Coordinates of C-alpha atoms in Angstrom, one line a residue:
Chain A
X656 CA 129.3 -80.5 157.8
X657 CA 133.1 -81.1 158.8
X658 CA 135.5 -77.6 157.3
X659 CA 136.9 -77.8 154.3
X660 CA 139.4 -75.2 153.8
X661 CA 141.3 -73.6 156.6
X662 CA 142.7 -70.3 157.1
X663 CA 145.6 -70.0 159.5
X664 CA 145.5 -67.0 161.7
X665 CA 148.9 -67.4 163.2
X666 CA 152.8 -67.8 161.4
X667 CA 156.1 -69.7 163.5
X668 CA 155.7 -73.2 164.3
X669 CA 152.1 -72.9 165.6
X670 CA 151.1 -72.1 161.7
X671 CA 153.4 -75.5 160.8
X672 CA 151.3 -77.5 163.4
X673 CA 148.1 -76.6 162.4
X674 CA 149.7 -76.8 158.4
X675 CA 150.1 -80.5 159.4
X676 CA 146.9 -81.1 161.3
X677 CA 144.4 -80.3 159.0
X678 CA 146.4 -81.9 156.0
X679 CA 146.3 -85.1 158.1
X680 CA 142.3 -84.8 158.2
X681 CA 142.3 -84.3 154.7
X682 CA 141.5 -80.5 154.9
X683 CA 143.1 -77.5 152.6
X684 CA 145.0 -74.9 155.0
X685 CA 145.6 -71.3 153.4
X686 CA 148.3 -69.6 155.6
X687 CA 148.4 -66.0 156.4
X688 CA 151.4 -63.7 156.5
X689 CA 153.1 -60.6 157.1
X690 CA 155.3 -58.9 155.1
X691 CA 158.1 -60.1 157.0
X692 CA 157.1 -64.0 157.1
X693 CA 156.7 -64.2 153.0
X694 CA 159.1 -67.4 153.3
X695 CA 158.2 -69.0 156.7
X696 CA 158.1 -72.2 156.9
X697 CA 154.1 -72.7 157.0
X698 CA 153.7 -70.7 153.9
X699 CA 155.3 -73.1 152.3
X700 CA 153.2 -76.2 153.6
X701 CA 150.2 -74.8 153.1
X702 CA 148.0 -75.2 149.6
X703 CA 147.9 -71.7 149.5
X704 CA 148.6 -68.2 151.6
X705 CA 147.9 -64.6 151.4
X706 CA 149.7 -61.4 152.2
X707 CA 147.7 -59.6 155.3
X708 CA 150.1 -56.8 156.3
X709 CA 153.4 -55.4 157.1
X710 CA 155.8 -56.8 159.7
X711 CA 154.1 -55.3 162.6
X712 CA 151.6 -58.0 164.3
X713 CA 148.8 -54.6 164.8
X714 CA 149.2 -54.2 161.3
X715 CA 148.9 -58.2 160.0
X716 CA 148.5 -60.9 162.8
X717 CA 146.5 -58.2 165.1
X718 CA 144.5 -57.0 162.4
X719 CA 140.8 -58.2 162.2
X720 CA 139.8 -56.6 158.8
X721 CA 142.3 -57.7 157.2
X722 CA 142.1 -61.3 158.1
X723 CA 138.3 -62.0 157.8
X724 CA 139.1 -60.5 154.1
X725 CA 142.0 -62.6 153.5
X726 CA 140.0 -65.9 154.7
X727 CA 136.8 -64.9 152.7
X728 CA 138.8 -63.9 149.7
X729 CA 140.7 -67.2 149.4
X730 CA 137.3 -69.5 150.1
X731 CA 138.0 -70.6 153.8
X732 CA 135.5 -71.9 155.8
X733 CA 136.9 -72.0 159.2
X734 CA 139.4 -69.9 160.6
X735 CA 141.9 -71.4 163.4
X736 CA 143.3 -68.5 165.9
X737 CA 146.9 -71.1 167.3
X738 CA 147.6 -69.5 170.4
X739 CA 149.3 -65.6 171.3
X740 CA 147.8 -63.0 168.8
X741 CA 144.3 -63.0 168.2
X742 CA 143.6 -66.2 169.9
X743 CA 141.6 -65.3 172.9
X744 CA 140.1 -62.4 171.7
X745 CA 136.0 -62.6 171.7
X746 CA 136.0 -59.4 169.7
X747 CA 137.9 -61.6 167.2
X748 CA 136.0 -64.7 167.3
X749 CA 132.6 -62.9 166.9
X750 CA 133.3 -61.5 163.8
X751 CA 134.6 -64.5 162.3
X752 CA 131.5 -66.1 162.9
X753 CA 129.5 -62.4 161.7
X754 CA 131.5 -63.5 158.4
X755 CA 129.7 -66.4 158.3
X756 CA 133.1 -68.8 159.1
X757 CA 133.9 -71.3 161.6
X758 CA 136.1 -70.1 164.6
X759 CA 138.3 -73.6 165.5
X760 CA 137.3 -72.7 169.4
X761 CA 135.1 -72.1 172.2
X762 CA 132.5 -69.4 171.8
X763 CA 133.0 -65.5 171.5
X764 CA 131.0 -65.9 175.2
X765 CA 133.0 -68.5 176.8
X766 CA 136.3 -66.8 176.0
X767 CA 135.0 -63.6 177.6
X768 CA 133.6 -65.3 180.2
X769 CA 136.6 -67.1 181.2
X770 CA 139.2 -64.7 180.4
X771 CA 137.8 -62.2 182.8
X772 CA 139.5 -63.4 186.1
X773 CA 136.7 -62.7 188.3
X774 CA 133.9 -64.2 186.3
X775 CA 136.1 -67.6 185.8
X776 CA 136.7 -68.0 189.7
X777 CA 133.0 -67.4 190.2
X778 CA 132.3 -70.4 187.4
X779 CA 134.9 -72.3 189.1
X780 CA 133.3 -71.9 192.3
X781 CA 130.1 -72.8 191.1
X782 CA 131.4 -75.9 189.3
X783 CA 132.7 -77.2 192.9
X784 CA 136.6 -76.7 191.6
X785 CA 138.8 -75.1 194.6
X786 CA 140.4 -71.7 193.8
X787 CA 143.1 -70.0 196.0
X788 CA 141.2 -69.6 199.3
X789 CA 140.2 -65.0 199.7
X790 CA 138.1 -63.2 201.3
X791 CA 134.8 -62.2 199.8
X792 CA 135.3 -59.3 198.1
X793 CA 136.7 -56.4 200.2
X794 CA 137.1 -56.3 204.0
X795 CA 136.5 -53.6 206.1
X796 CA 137.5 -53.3 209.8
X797 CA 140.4 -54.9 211.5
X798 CA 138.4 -57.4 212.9
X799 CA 136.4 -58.5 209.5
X800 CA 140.3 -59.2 208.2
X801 CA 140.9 -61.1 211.4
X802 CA 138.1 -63.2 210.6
X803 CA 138.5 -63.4 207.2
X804 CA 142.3 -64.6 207.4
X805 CA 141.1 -67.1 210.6
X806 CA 139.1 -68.7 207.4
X807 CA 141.4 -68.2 204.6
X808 CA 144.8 -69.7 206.7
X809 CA 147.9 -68.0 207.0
X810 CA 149.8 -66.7 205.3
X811 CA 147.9 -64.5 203.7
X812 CA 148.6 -61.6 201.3
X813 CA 147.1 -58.1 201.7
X814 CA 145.9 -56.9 198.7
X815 CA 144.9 -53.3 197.5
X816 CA 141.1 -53.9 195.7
X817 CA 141.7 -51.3 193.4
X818 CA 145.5 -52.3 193.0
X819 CA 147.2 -53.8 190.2
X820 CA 150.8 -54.7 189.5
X821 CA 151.7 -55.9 192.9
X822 CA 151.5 -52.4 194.5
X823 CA 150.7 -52.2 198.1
X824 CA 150.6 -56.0 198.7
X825 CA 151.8 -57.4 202.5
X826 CA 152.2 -60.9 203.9
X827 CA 151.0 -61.7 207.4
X828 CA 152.2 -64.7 208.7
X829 CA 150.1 -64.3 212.0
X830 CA 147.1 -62.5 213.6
X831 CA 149.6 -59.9 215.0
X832 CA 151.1 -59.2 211.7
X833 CA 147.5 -58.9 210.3
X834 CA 146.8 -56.3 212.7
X835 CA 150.1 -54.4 212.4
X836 CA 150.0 -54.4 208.6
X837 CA 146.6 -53.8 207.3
X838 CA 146.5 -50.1 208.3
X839 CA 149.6 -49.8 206.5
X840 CA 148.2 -51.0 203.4
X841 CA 144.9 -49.6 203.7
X842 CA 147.0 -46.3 203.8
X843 CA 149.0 -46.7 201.0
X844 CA 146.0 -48.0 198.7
X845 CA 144.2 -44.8 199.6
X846 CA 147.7 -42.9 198.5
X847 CA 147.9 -45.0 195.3
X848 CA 144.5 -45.4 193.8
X849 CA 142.1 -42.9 196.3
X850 CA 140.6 -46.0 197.5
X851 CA 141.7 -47.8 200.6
X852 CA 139.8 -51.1 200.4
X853 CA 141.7 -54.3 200.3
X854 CA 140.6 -58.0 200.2
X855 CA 142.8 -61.3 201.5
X856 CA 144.2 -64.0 199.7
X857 CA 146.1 -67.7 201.1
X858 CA 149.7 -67.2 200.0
X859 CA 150.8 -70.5 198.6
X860 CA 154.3 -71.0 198.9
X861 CA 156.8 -72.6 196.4
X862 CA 152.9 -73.6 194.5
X863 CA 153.5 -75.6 191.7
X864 CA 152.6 -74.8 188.1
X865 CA 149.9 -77.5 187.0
X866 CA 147.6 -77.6 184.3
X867 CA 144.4 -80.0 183.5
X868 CA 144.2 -80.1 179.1
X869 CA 140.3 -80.9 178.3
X870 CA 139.1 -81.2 174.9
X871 CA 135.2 -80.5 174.9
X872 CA 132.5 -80.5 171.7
X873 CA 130.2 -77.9 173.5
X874 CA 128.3 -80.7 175.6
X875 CA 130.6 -83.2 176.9
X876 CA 134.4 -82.7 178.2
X877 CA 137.0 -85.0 178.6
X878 CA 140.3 -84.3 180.0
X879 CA 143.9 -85.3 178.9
X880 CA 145.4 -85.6 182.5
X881 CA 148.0 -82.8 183.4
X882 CA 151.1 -81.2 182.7
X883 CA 153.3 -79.2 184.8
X884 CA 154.8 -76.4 183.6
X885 CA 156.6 -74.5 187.2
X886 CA 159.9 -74.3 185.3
X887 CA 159.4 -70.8 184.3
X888 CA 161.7 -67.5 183.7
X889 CA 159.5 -64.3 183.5
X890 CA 156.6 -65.8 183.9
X891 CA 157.2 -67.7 180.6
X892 CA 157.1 -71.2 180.5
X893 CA 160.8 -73.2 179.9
X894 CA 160.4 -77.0 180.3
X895 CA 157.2 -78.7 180.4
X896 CA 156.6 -82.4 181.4
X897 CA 153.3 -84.4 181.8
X898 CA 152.1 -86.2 183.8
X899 CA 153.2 -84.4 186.9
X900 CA 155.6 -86.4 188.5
X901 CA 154.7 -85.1 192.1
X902 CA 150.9 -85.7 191.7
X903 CA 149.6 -89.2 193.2
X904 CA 147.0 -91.1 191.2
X905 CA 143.9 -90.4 193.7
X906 CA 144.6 -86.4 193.7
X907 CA 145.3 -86.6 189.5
X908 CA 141.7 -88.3 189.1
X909 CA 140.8 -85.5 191.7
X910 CA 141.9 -82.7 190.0
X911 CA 141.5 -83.8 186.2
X912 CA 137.4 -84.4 187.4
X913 CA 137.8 -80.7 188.4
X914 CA 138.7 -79.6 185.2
X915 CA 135.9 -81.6 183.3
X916 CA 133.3 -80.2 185.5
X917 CA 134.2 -76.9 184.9
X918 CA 134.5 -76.9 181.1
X919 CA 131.1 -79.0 181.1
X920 CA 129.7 -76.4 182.9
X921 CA 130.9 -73.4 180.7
X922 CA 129.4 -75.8 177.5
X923 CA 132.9 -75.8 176.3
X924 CA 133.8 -76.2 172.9
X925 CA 137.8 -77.0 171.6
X926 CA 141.0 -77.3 173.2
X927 CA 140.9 -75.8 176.5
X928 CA 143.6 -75.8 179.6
X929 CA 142.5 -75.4 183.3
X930 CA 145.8 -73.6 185.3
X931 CA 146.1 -74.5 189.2
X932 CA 148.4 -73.7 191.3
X933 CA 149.8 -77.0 193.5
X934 CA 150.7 -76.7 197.7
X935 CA 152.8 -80.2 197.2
X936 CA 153.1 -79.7 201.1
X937 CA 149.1 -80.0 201.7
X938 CA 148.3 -82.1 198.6
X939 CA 146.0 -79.1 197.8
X940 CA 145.3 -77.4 193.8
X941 CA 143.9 -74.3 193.3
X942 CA 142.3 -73.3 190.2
X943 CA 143.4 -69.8 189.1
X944 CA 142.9 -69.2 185.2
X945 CA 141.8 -70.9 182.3
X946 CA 143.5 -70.7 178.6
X947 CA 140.7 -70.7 176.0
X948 CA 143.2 -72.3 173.1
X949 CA 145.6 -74.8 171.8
X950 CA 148.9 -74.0 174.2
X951 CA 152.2 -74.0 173.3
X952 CA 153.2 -77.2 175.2
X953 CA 150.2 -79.6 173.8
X954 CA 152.9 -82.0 172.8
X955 CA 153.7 -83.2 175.9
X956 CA 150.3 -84.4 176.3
X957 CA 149.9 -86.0 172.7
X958 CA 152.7 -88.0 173.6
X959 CA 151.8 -89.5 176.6
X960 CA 148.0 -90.0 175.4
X961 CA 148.5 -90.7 171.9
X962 CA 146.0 -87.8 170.9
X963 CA 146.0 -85.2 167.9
X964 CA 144.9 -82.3 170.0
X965 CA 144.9 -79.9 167.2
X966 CA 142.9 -82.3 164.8
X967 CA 140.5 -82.8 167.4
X968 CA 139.6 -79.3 168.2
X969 CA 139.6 -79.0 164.2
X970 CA 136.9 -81.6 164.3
X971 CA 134.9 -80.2 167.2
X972 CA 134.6 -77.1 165.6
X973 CA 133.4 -78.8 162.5
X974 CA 130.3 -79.9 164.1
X975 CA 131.7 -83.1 165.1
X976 CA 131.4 -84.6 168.7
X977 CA 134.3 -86.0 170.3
X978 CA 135.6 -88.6 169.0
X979 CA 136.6 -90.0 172.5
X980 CA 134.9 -91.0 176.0
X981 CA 136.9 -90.5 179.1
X982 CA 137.7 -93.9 179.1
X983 CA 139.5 -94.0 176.1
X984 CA 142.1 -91.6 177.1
X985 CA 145.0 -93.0 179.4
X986 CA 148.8 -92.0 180.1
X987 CA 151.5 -94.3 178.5
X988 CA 155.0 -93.0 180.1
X989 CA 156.4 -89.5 180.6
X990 CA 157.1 -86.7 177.9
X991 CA 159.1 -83.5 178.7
X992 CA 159.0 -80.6 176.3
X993 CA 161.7 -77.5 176.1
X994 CA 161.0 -74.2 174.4
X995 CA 164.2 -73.8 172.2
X996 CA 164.2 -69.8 172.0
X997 CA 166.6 -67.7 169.8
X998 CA 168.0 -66.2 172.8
X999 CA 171.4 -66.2 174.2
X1000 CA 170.8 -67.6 177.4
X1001 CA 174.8 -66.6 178.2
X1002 CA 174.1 -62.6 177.9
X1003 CA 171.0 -62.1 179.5
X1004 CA 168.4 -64.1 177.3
X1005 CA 169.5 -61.4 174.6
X1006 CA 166.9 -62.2 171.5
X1007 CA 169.2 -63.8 168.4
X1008 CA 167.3 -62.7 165.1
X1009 CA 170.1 -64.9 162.8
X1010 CA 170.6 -66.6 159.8
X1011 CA 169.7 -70.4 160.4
X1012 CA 172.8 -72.4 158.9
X1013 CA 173.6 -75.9 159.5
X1014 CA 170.5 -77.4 161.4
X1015 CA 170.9 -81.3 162.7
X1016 CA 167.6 -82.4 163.9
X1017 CA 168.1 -86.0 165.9
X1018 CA 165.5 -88.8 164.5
X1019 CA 163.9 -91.7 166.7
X1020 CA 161.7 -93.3 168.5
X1021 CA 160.0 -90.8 171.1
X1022 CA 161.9 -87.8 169.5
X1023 CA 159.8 -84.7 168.2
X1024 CA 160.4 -81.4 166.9
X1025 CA 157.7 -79.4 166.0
X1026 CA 159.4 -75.9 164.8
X1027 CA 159.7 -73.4 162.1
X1028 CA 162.8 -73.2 160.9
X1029 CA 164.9 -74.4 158.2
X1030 CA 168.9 -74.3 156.7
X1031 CA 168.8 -70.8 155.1
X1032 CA 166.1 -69.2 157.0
X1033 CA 166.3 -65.5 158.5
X1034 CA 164.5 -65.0 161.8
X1035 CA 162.7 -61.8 162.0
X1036 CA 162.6 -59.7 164.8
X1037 CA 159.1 -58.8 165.2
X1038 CA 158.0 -61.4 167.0
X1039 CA 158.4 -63.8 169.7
X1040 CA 161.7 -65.8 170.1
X1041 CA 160.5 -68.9 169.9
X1042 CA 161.9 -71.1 166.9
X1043 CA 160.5 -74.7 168.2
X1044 CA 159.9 -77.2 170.7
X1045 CA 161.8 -80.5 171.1
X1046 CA 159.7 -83.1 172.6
X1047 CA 160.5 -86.6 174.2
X1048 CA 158.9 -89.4 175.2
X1049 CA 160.1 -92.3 177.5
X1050 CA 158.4 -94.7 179.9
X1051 CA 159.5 -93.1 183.0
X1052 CA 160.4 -89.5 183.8
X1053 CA 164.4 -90.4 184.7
X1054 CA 164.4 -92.1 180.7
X1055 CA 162.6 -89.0 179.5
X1056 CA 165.6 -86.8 181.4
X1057 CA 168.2 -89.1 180.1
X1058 CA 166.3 -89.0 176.6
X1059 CA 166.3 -84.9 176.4
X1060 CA 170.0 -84.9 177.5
X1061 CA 171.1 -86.8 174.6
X1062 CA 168.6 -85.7 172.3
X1063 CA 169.9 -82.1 173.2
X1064 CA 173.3 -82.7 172.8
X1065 CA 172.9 -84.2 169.1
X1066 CA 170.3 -81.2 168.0
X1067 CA 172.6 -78.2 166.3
X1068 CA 171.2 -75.2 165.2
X1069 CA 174.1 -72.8 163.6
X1070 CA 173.8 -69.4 162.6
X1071 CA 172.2 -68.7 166.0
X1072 CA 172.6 -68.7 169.5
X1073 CA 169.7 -70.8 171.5
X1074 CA 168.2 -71.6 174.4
X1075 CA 169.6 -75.0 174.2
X1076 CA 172.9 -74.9 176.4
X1077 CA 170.3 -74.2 179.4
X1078 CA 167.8 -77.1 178.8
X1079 CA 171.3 -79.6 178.9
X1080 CA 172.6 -77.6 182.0
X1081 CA 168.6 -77.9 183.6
X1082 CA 168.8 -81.9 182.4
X1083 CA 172.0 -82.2 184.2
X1084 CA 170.6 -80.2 187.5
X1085 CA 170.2 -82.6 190.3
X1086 CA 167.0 -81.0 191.6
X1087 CA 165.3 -81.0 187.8
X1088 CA 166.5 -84.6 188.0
X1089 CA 164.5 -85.3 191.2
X1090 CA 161.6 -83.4 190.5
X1091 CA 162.2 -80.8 193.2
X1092 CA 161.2 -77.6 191.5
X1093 CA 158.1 -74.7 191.5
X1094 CA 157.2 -71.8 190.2
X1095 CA 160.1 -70.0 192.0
X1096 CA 162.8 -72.4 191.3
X1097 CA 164.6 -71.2 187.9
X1098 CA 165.1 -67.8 188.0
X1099 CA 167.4 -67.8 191.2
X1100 CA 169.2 -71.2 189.9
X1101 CA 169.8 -68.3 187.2
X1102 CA 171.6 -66.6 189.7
X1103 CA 173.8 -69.2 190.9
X1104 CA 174.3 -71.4 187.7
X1105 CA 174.8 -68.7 185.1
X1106 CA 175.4 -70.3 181.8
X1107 CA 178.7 -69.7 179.5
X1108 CA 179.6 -68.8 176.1
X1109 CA 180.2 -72.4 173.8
Chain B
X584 CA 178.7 -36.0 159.7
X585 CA 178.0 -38.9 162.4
X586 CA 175.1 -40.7 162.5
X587 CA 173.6 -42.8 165.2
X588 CA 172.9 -46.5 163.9
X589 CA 170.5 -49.7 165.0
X590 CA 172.3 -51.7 166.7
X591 CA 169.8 -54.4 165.6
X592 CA 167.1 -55.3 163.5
X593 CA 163.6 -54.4 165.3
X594 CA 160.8 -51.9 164.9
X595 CA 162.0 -48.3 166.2
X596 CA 160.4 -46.5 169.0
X597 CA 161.1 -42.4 169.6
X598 CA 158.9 -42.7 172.7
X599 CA 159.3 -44.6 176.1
X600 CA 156.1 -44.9 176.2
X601 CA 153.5 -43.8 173.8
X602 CA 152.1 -41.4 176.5
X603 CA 155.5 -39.8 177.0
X604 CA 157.4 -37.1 175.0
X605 CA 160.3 -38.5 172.3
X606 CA 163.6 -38.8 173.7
X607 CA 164.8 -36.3 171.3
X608 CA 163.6 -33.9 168.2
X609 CA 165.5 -32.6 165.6
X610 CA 167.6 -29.7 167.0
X611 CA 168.4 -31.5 170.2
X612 CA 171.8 -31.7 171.3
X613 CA 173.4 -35.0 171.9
X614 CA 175.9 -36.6 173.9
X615 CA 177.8 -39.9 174.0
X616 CA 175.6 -42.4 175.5
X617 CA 172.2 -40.4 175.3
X618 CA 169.7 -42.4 174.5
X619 CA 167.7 -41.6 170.8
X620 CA 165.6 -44.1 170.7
X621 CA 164.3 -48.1 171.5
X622 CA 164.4 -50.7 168.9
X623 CA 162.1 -53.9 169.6
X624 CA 163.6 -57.2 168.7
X625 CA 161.5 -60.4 169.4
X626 CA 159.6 -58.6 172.3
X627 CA 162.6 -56.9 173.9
X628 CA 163.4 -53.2 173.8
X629 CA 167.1 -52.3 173.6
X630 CA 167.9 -49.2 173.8
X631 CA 169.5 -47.1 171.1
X632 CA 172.6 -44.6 172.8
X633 CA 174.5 -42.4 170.6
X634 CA 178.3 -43.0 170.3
X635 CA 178.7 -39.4 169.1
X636 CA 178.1 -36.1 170.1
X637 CA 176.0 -33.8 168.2
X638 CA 172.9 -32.0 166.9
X639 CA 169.7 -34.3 165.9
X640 CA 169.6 -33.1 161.7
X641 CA 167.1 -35.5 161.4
X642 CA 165.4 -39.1 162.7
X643 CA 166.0 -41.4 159.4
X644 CA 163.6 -43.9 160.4
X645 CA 159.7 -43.1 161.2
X646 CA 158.4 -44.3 165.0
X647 CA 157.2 -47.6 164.9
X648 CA 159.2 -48.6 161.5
X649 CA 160.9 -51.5 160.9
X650 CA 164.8 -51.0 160.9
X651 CA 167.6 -53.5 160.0
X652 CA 170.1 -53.9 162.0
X653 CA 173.0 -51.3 160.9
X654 CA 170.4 -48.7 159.5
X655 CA 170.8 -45.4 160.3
X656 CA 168.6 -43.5 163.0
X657 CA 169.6 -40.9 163.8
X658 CA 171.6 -38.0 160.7
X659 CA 174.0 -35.5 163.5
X660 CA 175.6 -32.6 162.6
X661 CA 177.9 -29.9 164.2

């Protein structure tokens, strides 16, 4: 019994994706909006859409009531979360299923499950997949830490148990520093949070951002290979690519079987990504979160495995299994994604809520642009930046650079200022252009490359 | 009399922090660069500073109201 009418729990270019998803799979989509989206894009895609609040996202998007009532009111079956908002919330997906609808993803259980940090390292553990090496649980004495860190490797950080935030942590580099330093932090956790236990961790230097996309039906997994995503400012992601360029075939196959094994062993259901860190010094991954949801930068994977990610989580949650085996799924060429943000990258990422005006979207072969706006369009300011993604697809990683250079310079969005003029100057970098980049690469080429006025 | 205007389109905050005390109530005084307020824009809080001097009449915009960029905040007087 497949879904039949969809309502869409999102709005921006998400909403658009999903829009164009389910029409491809021959299924009505019924959009929901705020006040302040009444003539977004998706709205108008959609068959039909409903009013569920007033600008604020806790008052609409955030706002559980009201969009259960919206997707019963306009005869919805399923309801599909996109990503951001409400889309890993178990308290969300729960009641859309106590409404008697279809939530398009995993199980209120396996969300809580695996977005509790502590709970998902323990499943990944059990599943065989390697997280970043710690101690177990809390270590007491000077010598337990010894021993611990003798096992862990150093560097290692010093952590406060009860600590959040970064507060109190210390990197030893050696046994002496272990010893000098603990006592320190033991002190200063009691000081901060009345509680002076702390617990070890490897520090993994210049790691690598690198993800493993699966797609699972509830019983069997499959995985999309990997992306990597270490380009990053604020923790947000910039420029994604997949594959991984700096991954060899025997430690892909290594650490996409990871990934499968752990969403078989959670019984996932959907579009799921696996996050590792990468020591491209040791050849080592470490698992360290998983995202229960369709991500922002899917693209890049459709395009280098042909697959409708969106449609196929769509299906799955229809009751459908997947509609591919493992060996189905391979990697034709390289695909690099950039988040084009209304932000003026020139004055301190300043968010741009303007007027869209002119747009030129370049057209080809291996060009994509999956985004919400169009000539005339106001951005609101209530929500994220993010306006679209431009995707491109060549056979190797050097055409894909060369590719999102020129694409770049032909795209023109008037009426506001973008992220654009830093994607060219990244596709121009050197470093970019030889891969050499990780998680703590952009925000100091920030520093020393700052980006003008054009 | 002055008033004290967004300096963007957002949603309007009186508080730093919703556990914290506004940053001023009517019958405050004011000066130049004091700030009255935050206005969120696309996740990002800017801070609203007075370019005048003067006594808070009245806030023109509720907390956690949208605002267009322009509106007034803030009424002054004296």
């Amino acid at each position: 019994m497949g879904i039949r009418r969809l309502f869409v729990a999102n709005r921006g270019e998400i909403a658009v994706r999903i829009v164009r998803a389910a029409h491809a799979l021959g299924i009505e989509a019924v959009q929901a909006y705020s006040e302040a989206d009444a003539d977004m894009l998706a709205v108008k895609l959609a068959d039909a859409s409903v009013c569920v609040g007033p600008p604020q996202a806790a008052k609409s998007y955030l706002n559980i009531e009201a969009l259960i009532a919206a997707a019963k009111e306009t005869g919805c079956d399923a309801v599909h979360p996109g990503y951001g908002f409400l889309a890993e919330n178990a308290g969300f997906a729960e009641a859309v299923e106590a409404a008697g609808l279809i939530f398009v993803g995993p199980s209120a259980d396996t969300i809580r499950r695996m977005g509790d940090k502590a709970a998902a390292r323990e499943a990944a553990i059990a599943a065989g997949v390697p997280v970043v090496p710690g101690s177990d649980g809390r270590v007491g004495t000077a010598d337990e830490a010894a021993a611990a860190a003798e096992k862990i490797g150093y560097p290692v950080m010093i952590k406060a148990a009860a600590g959040g935030g970064g507060r109190g942590i210390r990197i030893a580099e050696t046994p002496e520093d272990l010893r000098r330093l603990a006592p320190q932090a033991r002190s200063e956790a009691q000081a901060a949070f009345g509680d002076g236990g702390l617990y070890l961790e490897r520090v993994i230097r210049d790691a690598r951002h690198i993800e493993v996309q699966i797609l699972g039906d509830g019983t069997r997994a499959v995985h999309c290979y990997e992306r990597e995503c270490s380009l990053q400012r604020r923790r947000q992601k910039v420029w994604e690519e997949a594959p991984a360029a700096c991954l060899d075939t025997a430690t892909r196959e290594t650490l996409c079987a990871s990934a499968v094994r752990l969403a078989e062993a959670v019984n996932y259901r959907g579009a799921g990504t696996l996050e590792y860190l990468y020591d491209a010094k040791t050849g080592e991954f470490f698992f360290i979160e998983m995202n229960t949801r369709i991500q922002v930068e899917h693209p890049v994977t459709e395009m280098v495995t042909g697959i409708d990610l969106v449609a196929e989580m769509i299906r799955v949650a229809g009751g459908a299994p997947l509609s591919m085996r493992q060996e189905d799924i391979s990697l034709d060429g390289h695909a690099i994604e950039v988040r084009i943000n209304a932000e003026d990258p020139a004055n301190s990422f300043m968010p741009f809520p303007g007027l869209i005006g002119t747009l030129e979207v370049p057209e080809g072969d291996g060009i994509r642009f999956d985004a919400m706006i169009y000539e005339g369009y106001q951005i609101p300011p209530f929500y994220d930046s993010l306006l679209g993604k431009l995707i491109v697809h060549a056979p190797t990683r050097e055409a894909a650079i060369a590719k999102m250079a020129e694409t770049l310079a032909r795209l023109k969005i008037e009426g506001a200022k973008t992220t654009i003029p830093l994607h060219a100057a990244l596709a121009a970098d050197s470093a970019v252009r030889a891969g050499e980049f990780h998680t703590q690469f952009l925000e100091p080429w920030l520093e020393t490359n700052p980006l003008t006025a054009d | 009399m002055a008033d004290i205007r967004s300096p963007i389109p957002g949603t309007f905050y009186r508080r730093p922090s919703p556990e914290e005390p506004p940053f001023k109530a009517e019958g405050d005084t004011v000066a130049v660069g004091d700030v009255v307020g935050l206005v969120e824009v696309m996740k990002t809080f800017i801070e609203v500073k007075a370019d005048a001097a003067g006594t808070v009449k009245r806030f023109a915009v509720e907390n956690e109201e949208p605002v267009a960029a322009g509106a007034v905040i803030v009424e002054l007087e004296g």
